[in-house]
mmCIF file of C-alpha atoms in Angstrom:
data_model
loop_
_atom_site.group_PDB
_atom_site.id
_atom_site.type_symbol
_atom_site.label_atom_id
_atom_site.label_comp_id
_atom_site.label_asym_id
_atom_site.label_seq_id
_atom_site.Cartn_x
_atom_site.Cartn_y
_atom_site.Cartn_z
ATOM 1 C CA MET D 875 -27.007 66.685 64.159
ATOM 2 C CA GLU D 876 -28.570 63.544 64.160
ATOM 3 C CA ALA D 877 -25.621 60.898 64.388
ATOM 4 C CA ARG D 878 -26.992 57.733 62.105
ATOM 5 C CA PHE D 879 -23.718 56.618 61.485
ATOM 6 C CA VAL D 880 -21.775 55.246 64.374
ATOM 7 C CA CYS D 881 -18.274 53.240 64.880
ATOM 8 C CA PHE D 882 -16.698 52.572 66.894
ATOM 9 C CA LEU D 883 -12.211 51.765 67.836
ATOM 10 C CA GLN D 884 -10.532 49.920 70.017
ATOM 11 C CA VAL D 885 -7.199 49.911 71.085
ATOM 12 C CA ILE D 886 -5.432 46.728 72.173
ATOM 13 C CA GLY D 887 -1.373 46.366 73.800
ATOM 14 C CA TYR D 888 -0.505 49.746 73.989
ATOM 15 C CA LYS D 889 -1.016 52.831 76.500
ATOM 16 C CA ALA D 890 -2.575 54.822 73.679
ATOM 17 C CA SER D 891 -5.533 57.187 74.711
ATOM 18 C CA THR D 892 -6.644 60.118 72.466
ATOM 19 C CA ASN D 893 -7.308 63.731 72.468
ATOM 20 C CA PRO D 894 -10.253 65.090 70.556
ATOM 21 C CA GLN D 895 -10.098 68.683 70.605
ATOM 22 C CA GLY D 896 -12.515 70.559 67.798
ATOM 23 C CA SER D 897 -12.141 70.025 64.699
ATOM 24 C CA VAL D 898 -8.323 68.172 65.621
ATOM 25 C CA SER D 899 -7.765 64.858 67.122
ATOM 26 C CA ASP D 900 -4.703 63.736 68.744
ATOM 27 C CA SER D 901 -3.207 60.425 69.091
ATOM 28 C CA ARG D 902 -0.257 59.419 71.058
ATOM 29 C CA LEU D 903 -0.138 55.581 69.657
ATOM 30 C CA GLY D 904 3.558 54.749 71.412
ATOM 31 C CA PHE D 905 5.453 56.721 68.582
ATOM 32 C CA SER D 906 7.814 59.341 69.916
ATOM 33 C CA HIS D 907 5.297 62.063 68.519
ATOM 34 C CA GLU D 908 1.563 62.841 68.894
ATOM 35 C CA ILE D 909 -0.510 62.328 65.814
ATOM 36 C CA ARG D 910 -2.627 64.922 64.532
ATOM 37 C CA LEU D 911 -5.467 64.075 62.664
ATOM 38 C CA PHE D 912 -7.884 66.739 61.077
ATOM 39 C CA VAL D 913 -11.194 65.465 62.262
ATOM 40 C CA THR D 914 -14.241 66.822 59.497
ATOM 41 C CA PRO D 915 -17.456 69.067 59.868
ATOM 42 C CA SER D 916 -19.760 66.242 59.876
ATOM 43 C CA VAL D 917 -17.734 63.909 61.498
ATOM 44 C CA ARG D 918 -18.134 63.967 65.975
ATOM 45 C CA VAL D 919 -15.002 61.250 67.728
ATOM 46 C CA TYR D 920 -15.516 61.189 71.371
ATOM 47 C CA CYS D 921 -13.508 59.222 73.389
ATOM 48 C CA LEU D 922 -15.620 56.890 75.584
ATOM 49 C CA LYS D 923 -12.754 55.540 77.404
ATOM 50 C CA HIS D 924 -8.985 55.432 77.392
ATOM 51 C CA ASN D 925 -8.894 52.746 74.235
ATOM 52 C CA ILE D 926 -12.251 52.925 72.763
ATOM 53 C CA THR D 927 -12.811 55.962 70.925
ATOM 54 C CA ARG D 928 -16.364 56.561 68.306
ATOM 55 C CA CYS D 929 -16.602 58.078 65.345
ATOM 56 C CA MET D 930 -20.193 59.827 64.588
ATOM 57 C CA GLY D 931 -21.615 61.715 61.812
ATOM 58 C CA MET D 932 -24.296 61.325 59.210
ATOM 59 C CA ASP D 933 -22.531 60.771 56.345
ATOM 60 C CA LEU D 934 -21.371 56.694 56.020
ATOM 61 C CA ASP D 935 -18.818 57.055 53.778
ATOM 62 C CA LYS D 936 -16.444 60.439 54.744
ATOM 63 C CA VAL D 937 -17.272 58.265 59.152
ATOM 64 C CA THR D 938 -16.004 55.512 58.098
ATOM 65 C CA GLN D 939 -12.766 57.022 55.600
ATOM 66 C CA PHE D 940 -12.240 59.092 59.572
ATOM 67 C CA ALA D 941 -12.030 55.667 61.068
ATOM 68 C CA ALA D 942 -10.445 54.023 58.249
ATOM 69 C CA SER D 943 -7.304 56.438 58.721
ATOM 70 C CA VAL D 944 -7.336 56.859 62.596
ATOM 71 C CA LYS D 945 -6.931 52.610 61.663
ATOM 72 C CA SER D 946 -3.994 53.125 59.596
ATOM 73 C CA CYS D 947 -1.753 55.024 61.728
ATOM 74 C CA LYS D 948 -1.146 51.684 63.703
ATOM 75 C CA PRO D 949 -3.283 49.086 62.528
ATOM 76 C CA PRO D 950 -2.906 45.380 63.795
ATOM 77 C CA GLU D 951 -0.177 42.800 63.957
ATOM 78 C CA VAL D 952 -1.274 39.550 62.864
ATOM 79 C CA TYR D 953 1.338 38.175 65.394
ATOM 80 C CA LYS D 954 0.634 39.205 68.473
ATOM 81 C CA GLY D 955 -3.201 41.270 67.580
ATOM 82 C CA ARG D 956 -2.121 44.597 68.840
ATOM 83 C CA GLY D 957 -2.964 47.569 67.600
ATOM 84 C CA ILE D 958 -5.739 49.840 66.834
ATOM 85 C CA ARG D 959 -9.201 47.765 65.790
ATOM 86 C CA TYR D 960 -12.556 48.680 64.750
ATOM 87 C CA GLN D 961 -14.657 46.967 68.446
ATOM 88 C CA ASN D 962 -16.830 43.899 66.256
ATOM 89 C CA GLU D 963 -13.975 42.859 64.695
ATOM 90 C CA VAL D 964 -11.923 39.705 64.721
ATOM 91 C CA ILE D 965 -8.146 39.067 63.899
ATOM 92 C CA GLN D 966 -6.882 36.456 62.591
ATOM 93 C CA LYS D 967 -3.082 35.584 64.630
ATOM 94 C CA LYS D 968 -0.551 33.379 62.645
ATOM 95 C CA PRO D 969 1.175 31.294 64.873
ATOM 96 C CA GLY D 970 4.649 31.953 65.909
ATOM 97 C CA LYS D 971 7.798 29.964 65.487
ATOM 98 C CA LYS D 972 8.044 26.408 66.450
ATOM 99 C CA LYS D 973 10.729 25.056 68.103
#
């Protein structure tokens, strides 16, 4: 399978790890339990580092849909910027409390 569409996800601020094993992707995102996401056969998931995940496939809709489902598990915070985001995404941070 030649992958035409690639999407990179980056975990920032948490000790997180992802283990893609066949059709199941196990993620530890700082919760008390593991999060299991089922990968469709048209999407392949690879871990480049402990905080960078690559989703690739032939269909753009399925690749971005899987990447969005992973991102929805731990969306980025607006105050500190921690969470899962796309690698080229820019997060606008809010200012904190003023004294």
